[in-house]
Amino acid sequence: GEALGGRGLLALAVATGAAAWATWAVLLMPGFRRVPLRLQVPYQPSSPRQVANALALLRGRAGKTVDLGSGDGRLVLEAYKQGLRPALGYELNPWLLCLANYRAWRAGCHGKVSFLKKDLWKVNLSDCHNVIVFLAPSVKPPLATKLLEELPDDARVVAGRFPFPSWTPSSTLGQGLEQVWAYDMKEVRQEAQGSARG
């Protein structure tokens, strides 16, 4: 009985390891292949509260709305439902793009929102007025530089999970893991220029 139990435990461990590897290889790794290690961001779906808080900080705004690293598309779909149009997401992982398009179809938004397989570092964001960023802390400093260079003054950036370390938020909502931060680019630029002069 004990030997059988040991074999069963070993088989379970092997099966669990194989399942974890398969999930990584099929679902997550394709989006990382061409991305430097320090800029890789694992897929972690936003909670309903994180989505609600992020969209609350964009309420009443207009213009093109993008989610950088849009994952399964839930933030883009909610942005569209709240009247932020056009709404689109940039995502490298083809499996997550398929999932996002499926979610859009189920929500009756197929063809109304866009999910594009593009590297966020290579897209031009100069026509974006609302940018949603739920990415890892390691990505924030180089992304801050890109956003400062490309976004118009009237743009607003909403960050979830982790704030931009060198920016002062215009507003924030929620606490702990549900907290989101909003940054108005005109204020961010003024602060950056003041720091440069100082």
PDB file of C-alpha atoms in Angstrom:
ATOM      1  CA  GLY A   1       0.000   0.000   0.000  1.00  0.00           C
ATOM      2  CA  GLU A   2       2.772   2.429   0.933  1.00  0.00           C
ATOM      3  CA  ALA A   3       4.754   1.758  -2.254  1.00  0.00           C
ATOM      4  CA  LEU A   4       1.638   2.307  -4.347  1.00  0.00           C
ATOM      5  CA  GLY A   5       0.921   5.520  -2.456  1.00  0.00           C
ATOM      6  CA  GLY A   6       4.470   6.718  -3.134  1.00  0.00           C
ATOM      7  CA  ARG A   7       4.121   5.939  -6.835  1.00  0.00           C
ATOM      8  CA  GLY A   8       0.812   7.695  -6.951  1.00  0.00           C
ATOM      9  CA  LEU A   9       2.312  10.771  -5.305  1.00  0.00           C
ATOM     10  CA  LEU A  10       5.220  10.722  -7.736  1.00  0.00           C
ATOM     11  CA  ALA A  11       2.842  10.392 -10.683  1.00  0.00           C
ATOM     12  CA  LEU A  12       0.784  13.326  -9.384  1.00  0.00           C
ATOM     13  CA  ALA A  13       3.917  15.472  -9.000  1.00  0.00           C
ATOM     14  CA  VAL A  14       5.069  14.621 -12.530  1.00  0.00           C
ATOM     15  CA  ALA A  15       1.613  15.323 -13.986  1.00  0.00           C
ATOM     16  CA  THR A  16       1.393  18.660 -12.152  1.00  0.00           C
ATOM     17  CA  GLY A  17       4.842  19.680 -13.379  1.00  0.00           C
ATOM     18  CA  ALA A  18       3.984  18.679 -16.938  1.00  0.00           C
ATOM     19  CA  ALA A  19       0.720  20.642 -16.793  1.00  0.00           C
ATOM     20  CA  ALA A  20       2.514  23.735 -15.473  1.00  0.00           C
ATOM     21  CA  TRP A  21       5.158  23.470 -18.201  1.00  0.00           C
ATOM     22  CA  ALA A  22       2.517  22.975 -20.909  1.00  0.00           C
ATOM     23  CA  THR A  23       0.594  26.018 -19.694  1.00  0.00           C
ATOM     24  CA  TRP A  24       3.762  28.100 -19.820  1.00  0.00           C
ATOM     25  CA  ALA A  25       4.877  26.785 -23.211  1.00  0.00           C
ATOM     26  CA  VAL A  26       1.497  27.091 -24.931  1.00  0.00           C
ATOM     27  CA  LEU A  27      -0.175  30.090 -23.311  1.00  0.00           C
ATOM     28  CA  LEU A  28       2.469  32.368 -21.863  1.00  0.00           C
ATOM     29  CA  MET A  29       5.826  31.849 -23.555  1.00  0.00           C
ATOM     30  CA  PRO A  30       4.792  32.861 -27.128  1.00  0.00           C
ATOM     31  CA  GLY A  31       4.334  36.454 -26.006  1.00  0.00           C
ATOM     32  CA  PHE A  32       7.816  36.575 -24.457  1.00  0.00           C
ATOM     33  CA  ARG A  33       9.992  35.172 -27.232  1.00  0.00           C
ATOM     34  CA  ARG A  34      11.126  38.492 -28.696  1.00  0.00           C
ATOM     35  CA  VAL A  35      10.976  40.551 -25.499  1.00  0.00           C
ATOM     36  CA  PRO A  36      14.100  41.211 -23.386  1.00  0.00           C
ATOM     37  CA  LEU A  37      13.979  39.357 -20.072  1.00  0.00           C
ATOM     38  CA  ARG A  38      13.771  42.521 -17.935  1.00  0.00           C
ATOM     39  CA  LEU A  39      10.729  43.725 -19.901  1.00  0.00           C
ATOM     40  CA  GLN A  40       8.763  40.470 -19.821  1.00  0.00           C
ATOM     41  CA  VAL A  41       5.456  40.640 -17.995  1.00  0.00           C
ATOM     42  CA  PRO A  42       3.600  37.447 -17.046  1.00  0.00           C
ATOM     43  CA  TYR A  43      -0.114  37.320 -17.741  1.00  0.00           C
ATOM     44  CA  GLN A  44      -2.145  38.127 -14.673  1.00  0.00           C
ATOM     45  CA  PRO A  45      -5.816  38.950 -15.244  1.00  0.00           C
ATOM     46  CA  SER A  46      -7.190  42.116 -13.667  1.00  0.00           C
ATOM     47  CA  SER A  47      -9.771  41.681 -10.952  1.00  0.00           C
ATOM     48  CA  PRO A  48     -13.258  43.184 -11.419  1.00  0.00           C
ATOM     49  CA  ARG A  49     -12.396  45.846  -8.799  1.00  0.00           C
ATOM     50  CA  GLN A  50      -9.150  46.774 -10.580  1.00  0.00           C
ATOM     51  CA  VAL A  51     -11.053  47.142 -13.852  1.00  0.00           C
ATOM     52  CA  ALA A  52     -13.763  49.254 -12.206  1.00  0.00           C
ATOM     53  CA  ASN A  53     -11.207  51.510 -10.504  1.00  0.00           C
ATOM     54  CA  ALA A  54      -9.172  52.001 -13.690  1.00  0.00           C
ATOM     55  CA  LEU A  55     -12.233  52.917 -15.726  1.00  0.00           C
ATOM     56  CA  ALA A  56     -13.532  55.227 -12.969  1.00  0.00           C
ATOM     57  CA  LEU A  57     -10.383  57.331 -13.409  1.00  0.00           C
ATOM     58  CA  LEU A  58     -11.163  57.642 -17.140  1.00  0.00           C
ATOM     59  CA  ARG A  59     -14.859  58.504 -16.681  1.00  0.00           C
ATOM     60  CA  GLY A  60     -15.991  61.491 -18.733  1.00  0.00           C
ATOM     61  CA  ARG A  61     -12.967  61.454 -21.013  1.00  0.00           C
ATOM     62  CA  ALA A  62     -12.931  61.008 -24.779  1.00  0.00           C
ATOM     63  CA  GLY A  63     -10.475  59.945 -27.453  1.00  0.00           C
ATOM     64  CA  LYS A  64      -8.525  56.861 -28.422  1.00  0.00           C
ATOM     65  CA  THR A  65      -8.039  54.463 -25.524  1.00  0.00           C
ATOM     66  CA  VAL A  66      -5.338  51.783 -25.512  1.00  0.00           C
ATOM     67  CA  ASP A  67      -4.381  49.035 -23.088  1.00  0.00           C
ATOM     68  CA  LEU A  68      -0.668  48.212 -23.293  1.00  0.00           C
ATOM     69  CA  GLY A  69      -0.307  44.473 -22.739  1.00  0.00           C
ATOM     70  CA  SER A  70      -4.054  43.912 -22.981  1.00  0.00           C
ATOM     71  CA  GLY A  71      -4.041  40.215 -22.001  1.00  0.00           C
ATOM     72  CA  ASP A  72      -7.533  38.743 -22.275  1.00  0.00           C
ATOM     73  CA  GLY A  73      -9.059  42.098 -23.269  1.00  0.00           C
ATOM     74  CA  ARG A  74     -11.256  42.785 -20.243  1.00  0.00           C
ATOM     75  CA  LEU A  75     -10.061  46.401 -19.794  1.00  0.00           C
ATOM     76  CA  VAL A  76     -10.529  47.218 -23.491  1.00  0.00           C
ATOM     77  CA  LEU A  77     -14.040  45.750 -23.485  1.00  0.00           C
ATOM     78  CA  GLU A  78     -15.039  47.700 -20.395  1.00  0.00           C
ATOM     79  CA  ALA A  79     -13.563  50.902 -21.835  1.00  0.00           C
ATOM     80  CA  TYR A  80     -15.669  50.446 -24.973  1.00  0.00           C
ATOM     81  CA  LYS A  81     -18.806  49.761 -22.920  1.00  0.00           C
ATOM     82  CA  GLN A  82     -18.221  52.994 -21.030  1.00  0.00           C
ATOM     83  CA  GLY A  83     -18.016  55.014 -24.243  1.00  0.00           C
ATOM     84  CA  LEU A  84     -14.255  55.283 -24.686  1.00  0.00           C
ATOM     85  CA  ARG A  85     -13.787  54.893 -28.434  1.00  0.00           C
ATOM     86  CA  PRO A  86     -11.887  53.745 -30.306  1.00  0.00           C
ATOM     87  CA  ALA A  87     -10.719  51.158 -27.772  1.00  0.00           C
ATOM     88  CA  LEU A  88      -7.876  48.799 -28.566  1.00  0.00           C
ATOM     89  CA  GLY A  89      -5.292  46.592 -26.957  1.00  0.00           C
ATOM     90  CA  TYR A  90      -1.726  45.705 -27.836  1.00  0.00           C
ATOM     91  CA  GLU A  91      -0.657  42.185 -26.908  1.00  0.00           C
ATOM     92  CA  LEU A  92       2.122  39.880 -28.166  1.00  0.00           C
ATOM     93  CA  ASN A  93       0.751  36.564 -26.933  1.00  0.00           C
ATOM     94  CA  PRO A  94      -1.335  34.994 -29.741  1.00  0.00           C
ATOM     95  CA  TRP A  95      -3.306  32.806 -27.325  1.00  0.00           C
ATOM     96  CA  LEU A  96      -4.360  35.801 -25.271  1.00  0.00           C
ATOM     97  CA  LEU A  97      -5.304  37.634 -28.475  1.00  0.00           C
ATOM     98  CA  CYS A  98      -7.574  34.721 -29.394  1.00  0.00           C
ATOM     99  CA  LEU A  99      -9.116  34.809 -25.932  1.00  0.00           C
ATOM    100  CA  ALA A 100      -9.632  38.590 -26.134  1.00  0.00           C
ATOM    101  CA  ASN A 101     -11.335  38.303 -29.520  1.00  0.00           C
ATOM    102  CA  TYR A 102     -13.535  35.504 -28.213  1.00  0.00           C
ATOM    103  CA  ARG A 103     -14.528  37.625 -25.214  1.00  0.00           C
ATOM    104  CA  ALA A 104     -15.328  40.518 -27.562  1.00  0.00           C
ATOM    105  CA  TRP A 105     -17.501  38.251 -29.698  1.00  0.00           C
ATOM    106  CA  ARG A 106     -19.358  36.945 -26.627  1.00  0.00           C
ATOM    107  CA  ALA A 107     -19.929  40.509 -25.414  1.00  0.00           C
ATOM    108  CA  GLY A 108     -21.345  41.576 -28.786  1.00  0.00           C
ATOM    109  CA  CYS A 109     -18.366  43.865 -29.417  1.00  0.00           C
ATOM    110  CA  HIS A 110     -16.683  41.925 -32.235  1.00  0.00           C
ATOM    111  CA  GLY A 111     -15.489  44.425 -34.827  1.00  0.00           C
ATOM    112  CA  LYS A 112     -16.087  47.321 -32.427  1.00  0.00           C
ATOM    113  CA  VAL A 113     -12.877  46.880 -30.431  1.00  0.00           C
ATOM    114  CA  SER A 114      -9.441  45.895 -31.721  1.00  0.00           C
ATOM    115  CA  PHE A 115      -6.745  43.630 -30.335  1.00  0.00           C
ATOM    116  CA  LEU A 116      -3.485  43.914 -32.225  1.00  0.00           C
ATOM    117  CA  LYS A 117      -0.410  41.678 -32.089  1.00  0.00           C
ATOM    118  CA  LYS A 118       2.109  44.478 -31.756  1.00  0.00           C
ATOM    119  CA  ASP A 119       5.076  45.174 -29.530  1.00  0.00           C
ATOM    120  CA  LEU A 120       4.112  48.129 -27.320  1.00  0.00           C
ATOM    121  CA  TRP A 121       7.676  49.463 -27.634  1.00  0.00           C
ATOM    122  CA  LYS A 122       7.287  49.769 -31.405  1.00  0.00           C
ATOM    123  CA  VAL A 123       3.847  51.393 -31.673  1.00  0.00           C
ATOM    124  CA  ASN A 124       3.416  55.147 -31.932  1.00  0.00           C
ATOM    125  CA  LEU A 125       1.149  56.427 -29.154  1.00  0.00           C
ATOM    126  CA  SER A 126       0.997  60.064 -30.280  1.00  0.00           C
ATOM    127  CA  ASP A 127      -2.741  59.856 -31.098  1.00  0.00           C
ATOM    128  CA  CYS A 128      -3.727  58.178 -27.806  1.00  0.00           C
ATOM    129  CA  HIS A 129      -5.602  60.170 -25.167  1.00  0.00           C
ATOM    130  CA  ASN A 130      -6.217  57.413 -22.613  1.00  0.00           C
ATOM    131  CA  VAL A 131      -3.594  54.774 -21.854  1.00  0.00           C
ATOM    132  CA  ILE A 132      -4.091  51.852 -19.468  1.00  0.00           C
ATOM    133  CA  VAL A 133      -0.979  50.153 -18.093  1.00  0.00           C
ATOM    134  CA  PHE A 134      -1.184  47.034 -15.900  1.00  0.00           C
ATOM    135  CA  LEU A 135       2.463  46.028 -16.213  1.00  0.00           C
ATOM    136  CA  ALA A 136       5.328  44.999 -13.935  1.00  0.00           C
ATOM    137  CA  PRO A 137       7.486  47.547 -12.054  1.00  0.00           C
ATOM    138  CA  SER A 138      10.555  46.757 -14.199  1.00  0.00           C
ATOM    139  CA  VAL A 139       8.720  48.031 -17.274  1.00  0.00           C
ATOM    140  CA  LYS A 140       7.607  51.354 -15.786  1.00  0.00           C
ATOM    141  CA  PRO A 141      10.846  53.439 -16.050  1.00  0.00           C
ATOM    142  CA  PRO A 142      11.504  52.799 -19.777  1.00  0.00           C
ATOM    143  CA  LEU A 143       7.781  53.060 -20.505  1.00  0.00           C
ATOM    144  CA  ALA A 144       7.639  56.419 -18.698  1.00  0.00           C
ATOM    145  CA  THR A 145      10.269  57.730 -21.122  1.00  0.00           C
ATOM    146  CA  LYS A 146       8.294  56.492 -24.143  1.00  0.00           C
ATOM    147  CA  LEU A 147       5.020  57.975 -22.884  1.00  0.00           C
ATOM    148  CA  LEU A 148       6.651  61.348 -22.160  1.00  0.00           C
ATOM    149  CA  GLU A 149       8.073  61.439 -25.674  1.00  0.00           C
ATOM    150  CA  GLU A 150       4.917  60.407 -27.521  1.00  0.00           C
ATOM    151  CA  LEU A 151       1.680  61.236 -25.697  1.00  0.00           C
ATOM    152  CA  PRO A 152      -0.131  64.555 -26.190  1.00  0.00           C
ATOM    153  CA  ASP A 153      -0.467  66.955 -23.249  1.00  0.00           C
ATOM    154  CA  ASP A 154      -4.157  66.140 -22.774  1.00  0.00           C
ATOM    155  CA  ALA A 155      -3.489  62.400 -22.412  1.00  0.00           C
ATOM    156  CA  ARG A 156      -4.144  60.514 -19.183  1.00  0.00           C
ATOM    157  CA  VAL A 157      -2.294  57.363 -18.161  1.00  0.00           C
ATOM    158  CA  VAL A 158      -3.894  54.962 -15.684  1.00  0.00           C
ATOM    159  CA  ALA A 159      -1.565  52.476 -14.017  1.00  0.00           C
ATOM    160  CA  GLY A 160      -2.742  49.428 -12.131  1.00  0.00           C
ATOM    161  CA  ARG A 161      -0.944  47.263  -9.539  1.00  0.00           C
ATOM    162  CA  PHE A 162       2.223  49.407  -9.552  1.00  0.00           C
ATOM    163  CA  PRO A 163       2.607  53.195  -9.915  1.00  0.00           C
ATOM    164  CA  PHE A 164       5.162  54.968 -12.085  1.00  0.00           C
ATOM    165  CA  PRO A 165       7.974  55.533  -9.568  1.00  0.00           C
ATOM    166  CA  SER A 166       9.105  58.955 -10.809  1.00  0.00           C
ATOM    167  CA  TRP A 167       5.668  60.488 -11.489  1.00  0.00           C
ATOM    168  CA  THR A 168       3.249  62.150  -9.094  1.00  0.00           C
ATOM    169  CA  PRO A 169      -0.318  60.933  -9.700  1.00  0.00           C
ATOM    170  CA  SER A 170      -3.130  63.404 -10.406  1.00  0.00           C
ATOM    171  CA  SER A 171      -5.489  61.069  -8.571  1.00  0.00           C
ATOM    172  CA  THR A 172      -5.682  57.565  -7.181  1.00  0.00           C
ATOM    173  CA  LEU A 173      -8.438  55.113  -6.306  1.00  0.00           C
ATOM    174  CA  GLY A 174      -8.584  51.936  -4.231  1.00  0.00           C
ATOM    175  CA  GLN A 175      -6.169  50.345  -1.810  1.00  0.00           C
ATOM    176  CA  GLY A 176      -3.681  47.499  -1.823  1.00  0.00           C
ATOM    177  CA  LEU A 177      -3.828  45.307  -4.916  1.00  0.00           C
ATOM    178  CA  GLU A 178      -6.945  47.152  -6.131  1.00  0.00           C
ATOM    179  CA  GLN A 179      -5.235  50.565  -6.212  1.00  0.00           C
ATOM    180  CA  VAL A 180      -4.870  52.449  -9.495  1.00  0.00           C
ATOM    181  CA  TRP A 181      -3.099  55.729 -10.254  1.00  0.00           C
ATOM    182  CA  ALA A 182      -3.963  58.391 -12.873  1.00  0.00           C
ATOM    183  CA  TYR A 183      -1.335  60.653 -14.416  1.00  0.00           C
ATOM    184  CA  ASP A 184      -2.154  63.676 -16.569  1.00  0.00           C
ATOM    185  CA  MET A 185       0.672  64.152 -19.053  1.00  0.00           C
ATOM    186  CA  LYS A 186       0.663  67.956 -18.928  1.00  0.00           C
ATOM    187  CA  GLU A 187       1.292  67.830 -15.160  1.00  0.00           C
ATOM    188  CA  VAL A 188       3.885  65.071 -15.519  1.00  0.00           C
ATOM    189  CA  ARG A 189       5.786  67.134 -18.107  1.00  0.00           C
ATOM    190  CA  GLN A 190       5.657  70.276 -15.994  1.00  0.00           C
ATOM    191  CA  GLU A 191       7.025  68.363 -13.016  1.00  0.00           C
ATOM    192  CA  ALA A 192       9.775  66.785 -15.165  1.00  0.00           C
ATOM    193  CA  GLN A 193      10.772  70.189 -16.562  1.00  0.00           C
ATOM    194  CA  GLY A 194      10.829  71.681 -13.054  1.00  0.00           C
ATOM    195  CA  SER A 195      13.076  68.847 -11.842  1.00  0.00           C
ATOM    196  CA  ALA A 196      15.398  69.317 -14.817  1.00  0.00           C
ATOM    197  CA  ARG A 197      15.721  73.049 -14.087  1.00  0.00           C
ATOM    198  CA  GLY A 198      16.258  72.373 -10.363  1.00  0.00           C
TER     199      GLY A 198
END
